[in-house]
Structure formats: C-alpha cells, structure tokens
PDB file of C-alpha atoms in Angstrom:
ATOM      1  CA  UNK J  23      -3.511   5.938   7.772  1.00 83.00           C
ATOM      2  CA  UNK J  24      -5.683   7.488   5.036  1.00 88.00           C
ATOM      3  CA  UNK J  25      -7.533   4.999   3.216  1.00 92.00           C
ATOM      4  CA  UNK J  26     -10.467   5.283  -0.135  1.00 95.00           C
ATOM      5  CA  UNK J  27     -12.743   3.169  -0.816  1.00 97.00           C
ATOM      6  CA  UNK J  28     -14.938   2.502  -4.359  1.00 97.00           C
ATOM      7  CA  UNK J  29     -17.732   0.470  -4.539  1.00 92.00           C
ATOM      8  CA  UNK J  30     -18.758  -0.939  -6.647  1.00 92.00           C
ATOM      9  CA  UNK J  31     -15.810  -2.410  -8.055  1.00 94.00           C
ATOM     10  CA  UNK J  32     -17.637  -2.733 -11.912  1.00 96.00           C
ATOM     11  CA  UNK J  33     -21.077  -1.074 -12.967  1.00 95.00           C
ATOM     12  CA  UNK J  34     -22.638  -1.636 -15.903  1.00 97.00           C
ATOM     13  CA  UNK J  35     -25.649   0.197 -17.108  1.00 96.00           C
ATOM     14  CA  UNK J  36     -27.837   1.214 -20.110  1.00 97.00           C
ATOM     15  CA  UNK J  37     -27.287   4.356 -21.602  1.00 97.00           C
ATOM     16  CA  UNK J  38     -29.578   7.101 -20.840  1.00 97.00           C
ATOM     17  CA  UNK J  39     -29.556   6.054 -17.167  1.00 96.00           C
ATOM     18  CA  UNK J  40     -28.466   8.196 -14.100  1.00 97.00           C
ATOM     19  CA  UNK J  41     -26.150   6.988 -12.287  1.00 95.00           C
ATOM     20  CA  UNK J  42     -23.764   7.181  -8.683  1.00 96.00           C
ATOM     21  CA  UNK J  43     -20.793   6.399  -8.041  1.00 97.00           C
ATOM     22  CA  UNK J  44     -19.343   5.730  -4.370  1.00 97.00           C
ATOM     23  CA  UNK J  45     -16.234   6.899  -2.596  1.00 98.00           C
ATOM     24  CA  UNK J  46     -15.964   6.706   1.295  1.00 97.00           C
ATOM     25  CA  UNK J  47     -12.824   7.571   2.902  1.00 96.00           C
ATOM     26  CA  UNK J  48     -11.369   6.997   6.553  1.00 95.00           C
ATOM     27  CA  UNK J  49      -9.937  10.299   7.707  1.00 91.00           C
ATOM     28  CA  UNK J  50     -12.027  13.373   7.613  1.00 89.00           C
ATOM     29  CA  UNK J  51      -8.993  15.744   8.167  1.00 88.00           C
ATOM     30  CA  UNK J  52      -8.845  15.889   4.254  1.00 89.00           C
ATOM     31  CA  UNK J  53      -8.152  19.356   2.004  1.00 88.00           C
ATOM     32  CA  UNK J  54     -10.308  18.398  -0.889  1.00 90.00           C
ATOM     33  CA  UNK J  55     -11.598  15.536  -2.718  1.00 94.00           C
ATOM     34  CA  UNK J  56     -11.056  14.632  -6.394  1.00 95.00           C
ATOM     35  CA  UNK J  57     -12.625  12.950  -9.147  1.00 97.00           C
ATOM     36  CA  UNK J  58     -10.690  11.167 -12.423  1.00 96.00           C
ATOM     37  CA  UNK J  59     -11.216   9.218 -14.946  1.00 97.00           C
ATOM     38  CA  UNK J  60      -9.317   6.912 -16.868  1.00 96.00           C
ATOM     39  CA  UNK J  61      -9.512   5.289 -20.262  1.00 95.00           C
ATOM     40  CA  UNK J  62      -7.859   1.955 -21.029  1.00 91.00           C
ATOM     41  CA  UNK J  63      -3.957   2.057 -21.126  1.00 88.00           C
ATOM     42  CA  UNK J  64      -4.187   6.104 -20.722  1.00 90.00           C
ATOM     43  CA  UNK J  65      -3.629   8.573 -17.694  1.00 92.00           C
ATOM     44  CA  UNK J  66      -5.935   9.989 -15.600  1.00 94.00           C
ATOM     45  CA  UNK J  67      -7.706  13.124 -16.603  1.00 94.00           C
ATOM     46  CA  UNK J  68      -9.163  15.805 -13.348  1.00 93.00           C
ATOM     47  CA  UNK J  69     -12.900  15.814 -14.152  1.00 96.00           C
ATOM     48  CA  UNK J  70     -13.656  17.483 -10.542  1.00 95.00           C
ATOM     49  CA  UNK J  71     -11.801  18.367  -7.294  1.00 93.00           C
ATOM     50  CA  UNK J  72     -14.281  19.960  -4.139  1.00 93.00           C
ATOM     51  CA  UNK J  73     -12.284  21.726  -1.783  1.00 90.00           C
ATOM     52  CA  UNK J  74     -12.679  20.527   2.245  1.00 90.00           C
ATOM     53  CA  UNK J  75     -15.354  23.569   3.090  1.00 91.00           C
ATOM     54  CA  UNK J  76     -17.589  23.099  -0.352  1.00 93.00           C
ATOM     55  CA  UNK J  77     -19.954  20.374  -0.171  1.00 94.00           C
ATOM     56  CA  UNK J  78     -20.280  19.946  -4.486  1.00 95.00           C
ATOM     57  CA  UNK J  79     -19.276  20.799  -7.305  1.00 95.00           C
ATOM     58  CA  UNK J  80     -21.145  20.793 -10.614  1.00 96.00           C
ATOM     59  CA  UNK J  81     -19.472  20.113 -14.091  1.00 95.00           C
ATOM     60  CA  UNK J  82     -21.834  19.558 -17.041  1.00 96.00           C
ATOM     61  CA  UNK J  83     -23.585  15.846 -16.437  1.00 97.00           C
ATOM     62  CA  UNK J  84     -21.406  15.517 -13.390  1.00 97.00           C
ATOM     63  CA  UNK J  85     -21.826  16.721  -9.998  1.00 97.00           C
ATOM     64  CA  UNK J  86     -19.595  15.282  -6.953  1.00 97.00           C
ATOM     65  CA  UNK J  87     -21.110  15.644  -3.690  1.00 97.00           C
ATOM     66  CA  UNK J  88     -18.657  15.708  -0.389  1.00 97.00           C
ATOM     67  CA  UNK J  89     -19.721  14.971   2.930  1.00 96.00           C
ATOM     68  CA  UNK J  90     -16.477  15.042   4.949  1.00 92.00           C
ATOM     69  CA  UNK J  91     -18.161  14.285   8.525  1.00 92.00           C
ATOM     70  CA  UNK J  92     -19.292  11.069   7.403  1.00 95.00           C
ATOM     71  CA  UNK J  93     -16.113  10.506   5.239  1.00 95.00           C
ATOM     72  CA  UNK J  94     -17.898   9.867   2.037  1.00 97.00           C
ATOM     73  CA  UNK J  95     -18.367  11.387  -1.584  1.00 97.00           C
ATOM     74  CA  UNK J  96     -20.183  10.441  -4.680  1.00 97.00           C
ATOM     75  CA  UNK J  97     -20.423  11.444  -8.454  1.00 97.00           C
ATOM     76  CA  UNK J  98     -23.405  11.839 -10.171  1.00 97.00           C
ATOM     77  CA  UNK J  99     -23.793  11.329 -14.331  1.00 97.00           C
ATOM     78  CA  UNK J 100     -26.747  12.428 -15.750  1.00 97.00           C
ATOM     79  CA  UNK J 101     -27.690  10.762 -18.853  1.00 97.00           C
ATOM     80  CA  UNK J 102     -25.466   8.692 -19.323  1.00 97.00           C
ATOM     81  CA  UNK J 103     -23.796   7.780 -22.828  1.00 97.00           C
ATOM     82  CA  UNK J 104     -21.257   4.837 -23.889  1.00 97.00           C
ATOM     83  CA  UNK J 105     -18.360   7.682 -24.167  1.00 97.00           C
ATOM     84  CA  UNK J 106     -18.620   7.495 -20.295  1.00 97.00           C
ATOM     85  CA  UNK J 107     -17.447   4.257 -20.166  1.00 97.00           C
ATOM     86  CA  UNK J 108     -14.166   4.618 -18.363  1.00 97.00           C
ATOM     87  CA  UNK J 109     -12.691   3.944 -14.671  1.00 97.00           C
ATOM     88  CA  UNK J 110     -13.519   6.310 -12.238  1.00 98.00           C
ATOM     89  CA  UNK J 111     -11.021   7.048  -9.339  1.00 97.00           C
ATOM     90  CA  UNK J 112     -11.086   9.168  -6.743  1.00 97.00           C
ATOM     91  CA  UNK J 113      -8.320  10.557  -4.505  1.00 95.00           C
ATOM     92  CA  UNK J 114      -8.016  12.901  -0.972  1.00 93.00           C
ATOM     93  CA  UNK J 115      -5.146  15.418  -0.504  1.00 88.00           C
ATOM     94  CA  UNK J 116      -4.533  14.937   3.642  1.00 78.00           C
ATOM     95  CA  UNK J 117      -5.057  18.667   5.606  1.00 68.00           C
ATOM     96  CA  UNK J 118      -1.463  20.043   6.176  1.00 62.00           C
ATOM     97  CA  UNK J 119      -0.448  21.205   2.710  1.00 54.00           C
ATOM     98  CA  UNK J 120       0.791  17.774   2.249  1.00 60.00           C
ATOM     99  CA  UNK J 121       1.538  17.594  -1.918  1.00 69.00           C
ATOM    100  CA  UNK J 122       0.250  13.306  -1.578  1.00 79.00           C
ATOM    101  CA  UNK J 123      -2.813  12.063  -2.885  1.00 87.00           C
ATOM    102  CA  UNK J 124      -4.591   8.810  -1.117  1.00 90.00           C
ATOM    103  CA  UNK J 125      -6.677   7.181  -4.191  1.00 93.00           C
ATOM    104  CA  UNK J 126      -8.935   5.034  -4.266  1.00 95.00           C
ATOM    105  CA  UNK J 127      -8.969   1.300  -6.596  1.00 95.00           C
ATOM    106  CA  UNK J 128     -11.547   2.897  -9.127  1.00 96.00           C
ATOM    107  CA  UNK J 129     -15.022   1.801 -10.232  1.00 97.00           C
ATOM    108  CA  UNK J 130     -14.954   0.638 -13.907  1.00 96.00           C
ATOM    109  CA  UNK J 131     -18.299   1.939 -15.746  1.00 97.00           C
ATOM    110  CA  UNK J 132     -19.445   0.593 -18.616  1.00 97.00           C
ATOM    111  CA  UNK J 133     -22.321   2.199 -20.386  1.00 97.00           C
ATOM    112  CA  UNK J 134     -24.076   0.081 -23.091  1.00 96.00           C
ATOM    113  CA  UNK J 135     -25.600   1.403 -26.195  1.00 95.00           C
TER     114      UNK J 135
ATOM    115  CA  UNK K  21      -2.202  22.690 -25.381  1.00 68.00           C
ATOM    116  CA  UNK K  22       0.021  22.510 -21.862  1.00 71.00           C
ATOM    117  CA  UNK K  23       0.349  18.671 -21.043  1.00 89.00           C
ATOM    118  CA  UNK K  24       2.290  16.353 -19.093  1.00 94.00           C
ATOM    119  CA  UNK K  25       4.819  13.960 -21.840  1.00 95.00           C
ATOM    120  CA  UNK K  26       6.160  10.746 -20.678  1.00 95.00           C
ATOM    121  CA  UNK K  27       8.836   9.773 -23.638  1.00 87.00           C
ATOM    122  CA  UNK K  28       8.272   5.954 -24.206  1.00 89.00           C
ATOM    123  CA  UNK K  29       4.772   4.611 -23.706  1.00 92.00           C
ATOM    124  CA  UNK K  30       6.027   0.493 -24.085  1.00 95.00           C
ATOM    125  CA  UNK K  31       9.066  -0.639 -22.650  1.00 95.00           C
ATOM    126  CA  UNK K  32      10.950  -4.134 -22.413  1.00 97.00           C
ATOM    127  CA  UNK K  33      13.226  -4.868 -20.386  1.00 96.00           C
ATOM    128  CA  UNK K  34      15.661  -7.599 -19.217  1.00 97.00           C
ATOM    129  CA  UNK K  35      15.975  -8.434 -15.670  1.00 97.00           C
ATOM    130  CA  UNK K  36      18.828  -6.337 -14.200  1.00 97.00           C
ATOM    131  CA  UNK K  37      18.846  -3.965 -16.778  1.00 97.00           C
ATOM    132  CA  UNK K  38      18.999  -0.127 -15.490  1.00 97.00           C
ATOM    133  CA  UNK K  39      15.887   1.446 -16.759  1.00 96.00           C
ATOM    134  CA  UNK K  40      14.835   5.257 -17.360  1.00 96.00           C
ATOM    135  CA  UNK K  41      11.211   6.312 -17.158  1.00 97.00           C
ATOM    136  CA  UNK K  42      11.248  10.378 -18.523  1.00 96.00           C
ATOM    137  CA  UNK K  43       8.821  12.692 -17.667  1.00 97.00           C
ATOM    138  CA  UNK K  44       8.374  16.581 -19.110  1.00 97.00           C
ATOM    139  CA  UNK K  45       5.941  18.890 -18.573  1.00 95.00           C
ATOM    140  CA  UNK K  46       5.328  22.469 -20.209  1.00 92.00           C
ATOM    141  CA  UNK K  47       3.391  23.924 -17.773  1.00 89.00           C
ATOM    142  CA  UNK K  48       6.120  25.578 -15.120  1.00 90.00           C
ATOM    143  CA  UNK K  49       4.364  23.107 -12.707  1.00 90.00           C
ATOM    144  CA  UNK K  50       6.742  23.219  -9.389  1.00 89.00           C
ATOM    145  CA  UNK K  51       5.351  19.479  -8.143  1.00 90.00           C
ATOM    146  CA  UNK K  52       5.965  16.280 -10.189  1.00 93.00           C
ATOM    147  CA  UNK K  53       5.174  12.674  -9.221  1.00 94.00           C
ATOM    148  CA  UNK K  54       5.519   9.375 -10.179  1.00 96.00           C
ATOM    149  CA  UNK K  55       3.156   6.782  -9.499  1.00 95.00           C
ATOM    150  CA  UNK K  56       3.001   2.871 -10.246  1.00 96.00           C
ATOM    151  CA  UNK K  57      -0.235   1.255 -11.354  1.00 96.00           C
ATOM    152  CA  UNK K  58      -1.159  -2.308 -10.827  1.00 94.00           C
ATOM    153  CA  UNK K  59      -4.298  -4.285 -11.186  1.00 90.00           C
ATOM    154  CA  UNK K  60      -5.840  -4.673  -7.377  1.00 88.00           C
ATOM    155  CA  UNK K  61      -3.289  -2.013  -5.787  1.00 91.00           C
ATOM    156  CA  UNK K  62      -4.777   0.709  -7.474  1.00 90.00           C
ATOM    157  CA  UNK K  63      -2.226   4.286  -7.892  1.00 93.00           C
ATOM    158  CA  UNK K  64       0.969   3.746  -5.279  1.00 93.00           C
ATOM    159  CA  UNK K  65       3.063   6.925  -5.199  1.00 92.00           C
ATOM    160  CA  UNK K  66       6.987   6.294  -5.558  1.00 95.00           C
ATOM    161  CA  UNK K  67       8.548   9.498  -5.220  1.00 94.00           C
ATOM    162  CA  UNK K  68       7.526  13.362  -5.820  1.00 90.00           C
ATOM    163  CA  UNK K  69       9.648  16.482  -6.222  1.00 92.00           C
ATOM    164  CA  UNK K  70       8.564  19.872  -5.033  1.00 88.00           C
ATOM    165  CA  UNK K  71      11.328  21.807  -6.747  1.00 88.00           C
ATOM    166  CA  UNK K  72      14.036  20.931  -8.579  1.00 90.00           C
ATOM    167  CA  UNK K  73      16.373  18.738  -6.811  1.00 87.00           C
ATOM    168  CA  UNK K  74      14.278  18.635  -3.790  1.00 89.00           C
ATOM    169  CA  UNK K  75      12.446  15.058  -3.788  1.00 91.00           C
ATOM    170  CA  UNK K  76      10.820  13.258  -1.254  1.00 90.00           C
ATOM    171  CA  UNK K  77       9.842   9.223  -0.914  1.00 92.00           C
ATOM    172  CA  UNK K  78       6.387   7.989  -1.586  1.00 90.00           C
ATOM    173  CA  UNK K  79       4.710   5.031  -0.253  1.00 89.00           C
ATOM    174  CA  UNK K  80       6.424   1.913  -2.300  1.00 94.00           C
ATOM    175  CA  UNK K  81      10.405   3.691  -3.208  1.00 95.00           C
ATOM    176  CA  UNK K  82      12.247   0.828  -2.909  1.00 96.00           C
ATOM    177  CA  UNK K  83      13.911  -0.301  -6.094  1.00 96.00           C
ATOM    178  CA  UNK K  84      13.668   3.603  -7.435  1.00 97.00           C
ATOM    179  CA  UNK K  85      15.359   6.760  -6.977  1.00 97.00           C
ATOM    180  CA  UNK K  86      14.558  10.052  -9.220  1.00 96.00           C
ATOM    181  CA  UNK K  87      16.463  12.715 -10.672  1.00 96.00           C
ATOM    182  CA  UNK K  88      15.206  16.224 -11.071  1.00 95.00           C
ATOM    183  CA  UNK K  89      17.782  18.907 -12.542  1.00 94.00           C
ATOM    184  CA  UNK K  90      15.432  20.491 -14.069  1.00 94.00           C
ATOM    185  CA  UNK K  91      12.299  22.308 -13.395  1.00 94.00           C
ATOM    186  CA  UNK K  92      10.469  20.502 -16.431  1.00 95.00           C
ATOM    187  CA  UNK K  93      11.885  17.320 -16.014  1.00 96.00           C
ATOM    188  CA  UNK K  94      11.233  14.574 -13.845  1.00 96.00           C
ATOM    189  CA  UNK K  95      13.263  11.414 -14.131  1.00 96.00           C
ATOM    190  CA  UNK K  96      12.446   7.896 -12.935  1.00 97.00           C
ATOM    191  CA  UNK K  97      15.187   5.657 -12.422  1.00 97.00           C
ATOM    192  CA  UNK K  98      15.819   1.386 -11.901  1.00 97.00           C
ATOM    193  CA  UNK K  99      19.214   0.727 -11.130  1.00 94.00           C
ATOM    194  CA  UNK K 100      18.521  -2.986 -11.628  1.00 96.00           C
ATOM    195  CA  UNK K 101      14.862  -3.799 -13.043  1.00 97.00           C
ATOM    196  CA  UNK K 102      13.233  -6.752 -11.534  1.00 97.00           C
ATOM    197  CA  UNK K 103      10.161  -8.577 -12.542  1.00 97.00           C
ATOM    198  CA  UNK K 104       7.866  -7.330  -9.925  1.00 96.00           C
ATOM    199  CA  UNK K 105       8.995  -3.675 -11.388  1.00 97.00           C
ATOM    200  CA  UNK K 106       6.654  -4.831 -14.305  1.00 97.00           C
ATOM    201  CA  UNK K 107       3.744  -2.402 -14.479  1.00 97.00           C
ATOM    202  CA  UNK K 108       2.322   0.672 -15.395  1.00 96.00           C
ATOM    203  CA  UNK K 109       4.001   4.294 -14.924  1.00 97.00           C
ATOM    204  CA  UNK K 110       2.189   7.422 -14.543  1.00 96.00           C
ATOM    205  CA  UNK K 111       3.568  10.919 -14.293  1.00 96.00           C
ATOM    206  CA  UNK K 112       1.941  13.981 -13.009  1.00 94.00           C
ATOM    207  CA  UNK K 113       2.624  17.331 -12.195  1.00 93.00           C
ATOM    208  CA  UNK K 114       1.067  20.124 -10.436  1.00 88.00           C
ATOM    209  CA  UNK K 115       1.424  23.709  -9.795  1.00 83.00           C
ATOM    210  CA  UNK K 116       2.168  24.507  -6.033  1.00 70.00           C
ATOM    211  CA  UNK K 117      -1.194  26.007  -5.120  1.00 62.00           C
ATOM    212  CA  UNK K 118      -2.365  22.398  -4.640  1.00 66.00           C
ATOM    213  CA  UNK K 119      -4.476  22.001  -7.733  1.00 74.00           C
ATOM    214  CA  UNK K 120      -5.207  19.120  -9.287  1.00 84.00           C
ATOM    215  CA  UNK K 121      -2.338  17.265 -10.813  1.00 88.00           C
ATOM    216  CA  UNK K 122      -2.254  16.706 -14.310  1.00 92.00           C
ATOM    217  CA  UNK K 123      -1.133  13.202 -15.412  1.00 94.00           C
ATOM    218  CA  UNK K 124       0.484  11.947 -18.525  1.00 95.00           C
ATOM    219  CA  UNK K 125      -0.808   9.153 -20.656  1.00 94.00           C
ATOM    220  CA  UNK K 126       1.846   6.476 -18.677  1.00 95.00           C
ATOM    221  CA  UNK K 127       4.547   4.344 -19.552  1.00 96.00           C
ATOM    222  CA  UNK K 128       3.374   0.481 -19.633  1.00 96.00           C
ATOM    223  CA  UNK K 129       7.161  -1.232 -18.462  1.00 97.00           C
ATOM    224  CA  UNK K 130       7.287  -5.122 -18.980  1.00 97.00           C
ATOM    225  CA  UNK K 131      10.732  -6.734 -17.146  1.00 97.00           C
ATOM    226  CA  UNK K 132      11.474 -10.283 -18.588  1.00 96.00           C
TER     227      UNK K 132
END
C-alpha cells in the first residue's frame, strides 16, 4: 500500500529565505508526482505535477525535484515571501492509469515578514 | 474562469439527518471526486466517478454513496449523518488524460 510522507510537519522561516520542502513516498511504481497548496479553510490549488520519466519541473520560485528510485521528491521556493504561507501537500497517482491520488499530511509553511 | 463549485461552504447538521454535499464543474471534466479532510488523516478519498453514472469506492465509503446523472454534477450523499461525518469536504474534478485535478474551495460539514 502506497503511502506519502511530509516532513516537517510545520516550518517557519524569515522571508527572503530559500527553502525545501520534503516528500518521500513508499512505492516507486508511481505515474507522476504532484505538488498543492492550500490556504486556510480553502481547496487545494495544482502548483506542479512531474510526470514518472521527468526528474523536475520548474514554475516561477518553485521547482519540484523527483527522484522515483529512492521514492522521494522535494519543492524548492526561492525567495520566499509571507504570501507563501500556506500548507503544502503532495500526492502520487499509482502506475496503471489508476484515476486515485495517495497524498501526503502536508507541511504547513509559515513565512514571517 | 473554468472552476470546480461546491454549493454550500458551512453546513449544520443534526445527527441522523440525510445530508447533500453538491458539486459542479464547468470544465467537461469526465473524473470527479470527493474527498474528506481531517486534522492528522490528511485527504481520504470517498468515492470518484469516471463518467456519468459510473462510480467507484474510495478508501473510507462507508456512511456515503454518490449520485452522478450528470456529466457536470457530482453529488455526495449521507443517508443518516453521524458525528464522526463532521469534517471538511473537498471536490475535484479532472479531465481523463490524468491531469491534475482541480479542487473546489470545500464544504466545512459540522453534525451535532
């Protein structure tokens, strides 16, 4: 059974600093990766989704990394500001066309002014 | 703007009260999902549809069923609300090349 992993739970950092963000997951046999992000009492919003053969994918300050051998991925912010404080989930669509997504419990960022 | 609508963002309900979660989406989107989200569990899928009519049971369905008659609609459904039903709904939907699902802003349910 498919299961992701976030650590750290809670981050909280100045703003201006780089940061990473962890996700390690248990099966390899995945068909791609993805990164959301969640404000308080919303939905999730896609910020990035790498496919099983790409090994990152680059949108503005972020850039998710996937290393599918060693089951883990991570997303990179550059610069960080406080309107990246948010929780940051990540989820893994199984190989086999399966429609399910596996996510992961989050990591809640907090960026400090 | 193409976006996922879930029709009642607060809810409260009595115990044993039947309970209807809606869902719509603009977006001709052949998969829908709902998913339950609770502090510690993280996202637990309930049920999805891949066409209309066609569904298929998540991880946690017990307690639910779902009612798709229409491409664009996806309902959730709690024949008899309970207390541990208390939580927070999200839909999503998402077009059948596997791309990422797009979620709505959830429906926050309190049973009393």
């Amino acid at each position: 059974k498919q299961e992701v992993t976030q650590i750290p739970a809670a981050l909280s950092v100045p703003e201006g600093e780089n940061l990473v963000l962890n996700c390690s997951f248990t099966d390899s046999a995945i068909y791609n990766l993805q990164w959301f992000r969640q404000d308080p009492g919303k939905g999730l919003t896609s910020l990035l989704l790498i496919q099983s053969s790409q090994r990152e994918q680059t949108s503005g300050r972020l850039n998710a990394s996937l290393d599918k051998s060693s089951g883990r991925s991570t997303l990179y912010i550059a610069a960080s500001q406080p309107g990246d404080s948010a929780t940051y989930l990540c989820a893994v669509r199984r190989w086999g066309g399966s429609e399910k997504l596996v996510f992961g419990k989050g990591t809640k960022l907090t960026v400090n002014p | 703007d193409v976006k996922v609508t879930q029709s009642s963002r607060y809810l409260v309900k009595r115990t044993g009260e039947k309970v209807f979660l809606e869902c719509v989406q603009d977006m001709d989107h052949e998969n829908m999902f709902w998913y339950r989200q609770d502090p510690g569990l993280g996202l637990r899928l309930i049920y999805f549809s891949y066409d209309v009519k066609m569904k298929e049971k998540g991880d946690i369905p017990e307690g639910y069923s779902v009612s798709r008659e229409k491409k664009e609609r996806f309902s959730l459904i709690l024949e008899s609300a309970s207390t541990n039903q208390t939580s927070m709904y999200l839909c999503a939907s998402s077009p059948l090349a596997l791309g990422p699902p797009l979620f709505g802003e959830g429906s926050r349910l309190t049973v009393l």
